[in-house]
Amino acid sequence: MATYSVHSSNFFAENNKITAVIDWQGSWAGPLFLQAQPSPLIDYQGSILLKPPGNFDDLHPERQAQIKRQIFKSTLFQLYLMETEKRNPLLARAFHLDHGKTRRLPVELARNPWDDEIVLFRESLINVESIVKRDGWTHPETFDAAFNFFSELRELGLEGLRGEERERFDKQTSWAKNQR
């Protein structure tokens, strides 16, 4: 669940399970592949460094401080990933989905692209465009199932449409006629 005014007093839990949420306006319960991301408190996007380099003692104190911060952030992030794997394997797997961030960012940024994020929003759409072709994107292993699923949706859509709208929809989705 994504919420933008998270306060511990708004969540009620029992036996490590959330039992109630109050003041939830603006919250969104979306699919895990769009929601899964480490907490901003511990998320680390830099290169992972778990021990100081051999010449650490010879470095300038400012550089030593940078390295110590990098080691701290790397260690904390790795610990978080290991604990998540142990406590919530489904979430841990979602962290490592192909193109996870590329798929998540357009949805995240589309909520409010005008708060200095329009450039990030456009960049995220360009990134999506680079991995998605005209017929969409899915793993090769699941392509047949995805194609069949869309074909079934197409048939349902055609049943509910009439006139020009049906013709337009039929033409736009003709590539997905169930040929299998």
Coordinates of C-alpha atoms in Angstrom, one line a residue:
M1 CA 0.0 0.0 0.0
A2 CA 1.4 3.4 -0.9
T3 CA 0.3 6.3 1.3
Y4 CA 1.8 9.7 1.5
S5 CA 1.0 10.7 5.0
V6 CA 2.2 7.6 6.9
H7 CA 1.9 8.0 10.6
S8 CA 2.2 5.1 13.0
S9 CA -0.9 6.3 14.8
N10 CA -2.9 5.6 11.6
F11 CA -2.1 1.8 11.5
F12 CA -3.4 -0.8 13.9
A13 CA -1.6 -4.1 14.1
E14 CA -2.0 -7.4 15.9
N15 CA 0.4 -10.3 15.7
N16 CA 2.6 -8.5 13.1
K17 CA -0.4 -8.0 10.8
I18 CA -2.0 -4.7 9.9
T19 CA -5.6 -5.0 11.1
A20 CA -6.9 -1.5 10.4
V21 CA -5.9 1.7 8.7
I22 CA -7.5 5.1 9.4
D23 CA -7.1 8.4 7.6
W24 CA -6.3 6.5 4.4
Q25 CA -7.4 9.0 1.9
G26 CA -4.8 9.3 -0.8
S27 CA -3.6 5.7 -0.1
W28 CA -3.3 3.3 -3.0
A29 CA -3.3 -0.5 -2.8
G30 CA -1.6 -1.5 -6.0
P31 CA 0.1 -4.7 -7.3
L32 CA 3.2 -5.7 -5.5
F33 CA 5.4 -5.3 -8.6
L34 CA 4.5 -1.6 -8.7
Q35 CA 4.7 -1.1 -4.9
A36 CA 7.8 -3.1 -4.1
Q37 CA 10.7 -0.8 -3.2
P38 CA 13.0 -0.6 -0.2
S39 CA 12.1 2.1 2.4
P40 CA 13.7 5.5 1.4
L41 CA 15.3 5.4 4.9
I42 CA 17.6 2.6 3.8
D43 CA 17.4 2.5 0.0
Y44 CA 20.9 2.8 -1.5
Q45 CA 21.5 3.3 -5.2
G46 CA 25.3 3.6 -5.1
S47 CA 27.9 1.0 -5.7
I48 CA 28.1 -1.6 -2.9
L49 CA 31.2 -1.4 -0.8
L50 CA 31.5 -3.7 2.3
K51 CA 35.1 -3.1 3.3
P52 CA 37.6 -0.3 3.0
P53 CA 40.2 -0.4 0.2
G54 CA 43.8 -1.5 1.0
N55 CA 45.1 2.1 0.9
F56 CA 42.3 3.5 3.2
D57 CA 44.8 4.8 5.8
D58 CA 46.7 6.8 3.2
L59 CA 43.5 8.6 2.0
H60 CA 42.5 12.1 2.9
P61 CA 40.2 12.2 5.9
E62 CA 37.4 13.6 3.8
R63 CA 37.7 10.7 1.4
Q64 CA 37.9 8.3 4.4
A65 CA 34.6 9.7 5.7
Q66 CA 32.9 9.2 2.3
I67 CA 34.1 5.6 2.2
K68 CA 32.8 5.0 5.8
R69 CA 29.4 6.4 4.8
Q70 CA 29.4 4.2 1.7
I71 CA 30.3 1.1 3.7
F72 CA 27.6 2.0 6.3
K73 CA 24.9 2.5 3.6
S74 CA 25.9 -0.6 1.7
T75 CA 25.9 -2.8 4.8
L76 CA 22.6 -1.5 6.0
F77 CA 21.0 -2.0 2.6
Q78 CA 22.5 -5.5 2.3
L79 CA 21.2 -6.4 5.8
Y80 CA 17.8 -5.1 4.8
L81 CA 17.7 -7.3 1.7
M82 CA 18.8 -10.4 3.6
E83 CA 16.2 -9.8 6.4
T84 CA 13.5 -9.2 3.7
E85 CA 14.5 -12.5 2.0
K86 CA 14.1 -14.3 5.3
R87 CA 10.9 -12.6 6.6
N88 CA 9.1 -11.8 3.3
P89 CA 10.4 -13.8 0.3
L90 CA 7.6 -12.6 -2.0
L91 CA 8.6 -9.0 -1.4
A92 CA 12.3 -9.9 -1.8
R93 CA 11.5 -11.5 -5.2
A94 CA 9.6 -8.4 -6.2
F95 CA 12.7 -6.3 -5.5
H96 CA 14.5 -8.2 -8.3
L97 CA 12.0 -8.2 -11.1
D98 CA 13.3 -7.5 -14.5
H99 CA 12.9 -3.8 -15.3
G100 CA 11.2 -3.3 -11.9
K101 CA 12.1 0.4 -11.5
T102 CA 11.4 1.1 -15.2
R103 CA 7.9 -0.3 -14.7
R104 CA 7.2 1.3 -11.4
L105 CA 8.4 4.9 -12.0
P106 CA 5.9 6.0 -14.7
V107 CA 3.0 5.0 -12.4
E108 CA 4.6 6.6 -9.4
L109 CA 5.4 9.8 -11.2
A110 CA 2.1 10.0 -13.1
R111 CA 0.3 10.7 -9.8
N112 CA 1.7 14.2 -9.6
P113 CA 4.2 15.0 -12.4
W114 CA 4.1 18.7 -11.9
D115 CA 6.0 18.9 -8.6
D116 CA 9.4 19.3 -10.4
E117 CA 9.1 15.7 -11.6
I118 CA 8.0 16.3 -15.2
V119 CA 11.5 15.6 -16.5
L120 CA 11.7 12.4 -14.4
F121 CA 8.3 11.4 -15.7
R122 CA 9.3 11.9 -19.3
E123 CA 12.6 10.0 -18.7
S124 CA 10.7 7.1 -17.2
L125 CA 8.4 6.9 -20.2
I126 CA 11.4 6.9 -22.5
N127 CA 12.9 4.1 -20.5
V128 CA 9.6 2.1 -20.8
E129 CA 9.5 2.8 -24.5
S130 CA 13.0 1.2 -24.9
I131 CA 11.8 -2.1 -23.5
V132 CA 8.2 -2.3 -24.7
K133 CA 7.4 -2.9 -28.3
R134 CA 4.0 -2.4 -30.0
D135 CA 2.6 -5.8 -28.7
G136 CA 3.6 -5.0 -25.1
W137 CA 6.2 -6.7 -22.9
T138 CA 6.2 -10.0 -21.1
H139 CA 8.8 -12.7 -20.3
P140 CA 9.3 -15.1 -23.2
E141 CA 8.3 -17.9 -20.9
T142 CA 4.9 -16.3 -20.3
F143 CA 4.3 -14.8 -23.7
D144 CA 1.8 -17.5 -24.8
A145 CA -0.3 -17.1 -21.6
A146 CA -0.2 -13.3 -21.9
F147 CA -1.2 -13.4 -25.6
N148 CA -4.1 -15.8 -24.9
F149 CA -5.2 -13.7 -21.9
F150 CA -5.2 -10.5 -24.0
S151 CA -7.1 -12.4 -26.8
E152 CA -9.8 -13.4 -24.3
L153 CA -10.0 -9.8 -23.1
R154 CA -10.3 -8.6 -26.7
E155 CA -13.2 -11.0 -27.3
L156 CA -15.0 -9.7 -24.2
G157 CA -14.4 -6.2 -25.3
L158 CA -15.8 -6.8 -28.8
E159 CA -18.9 -8.4 -27.3
G160 CA -19.7 -5.3 -25.3
L161 CA -19.1 -2.7 -28.1
R162 CA -21.3 -1.6 -31.0
G163 CA -20.9 0.5 -34.2
E164 CA -17.9 2.7 -34.9
E165 CA -16.4 2.1 -31.4
R166 CA -16.4 -1.7 -32.0
E167 CA -14.9 -1.3 -35.5
R168 CA -12.1 0.9 -34.1
F169 CA -11.4 -1.5 -31.2
D170 CA -11.4 -4.5 -33.6
K171 CA -8.9 -2.7 -35.9
Q172 CA -6.6 -1.6 -33.1
T173 CA -6.5 -5.1 -31.5
S174 CA -6.6 -7.2 -34.6
W175 CA -3.0 -8.3 -34.0
A176 CA -4.3 -10.3 -31.0
K177 CA -6.9 -12.4 -32.7
N178 CA -6.6 -15.8 -31.0
Q179 CA -4.6 -17.7 -33.6
R180 CA -3.2 -20.4 -31.3

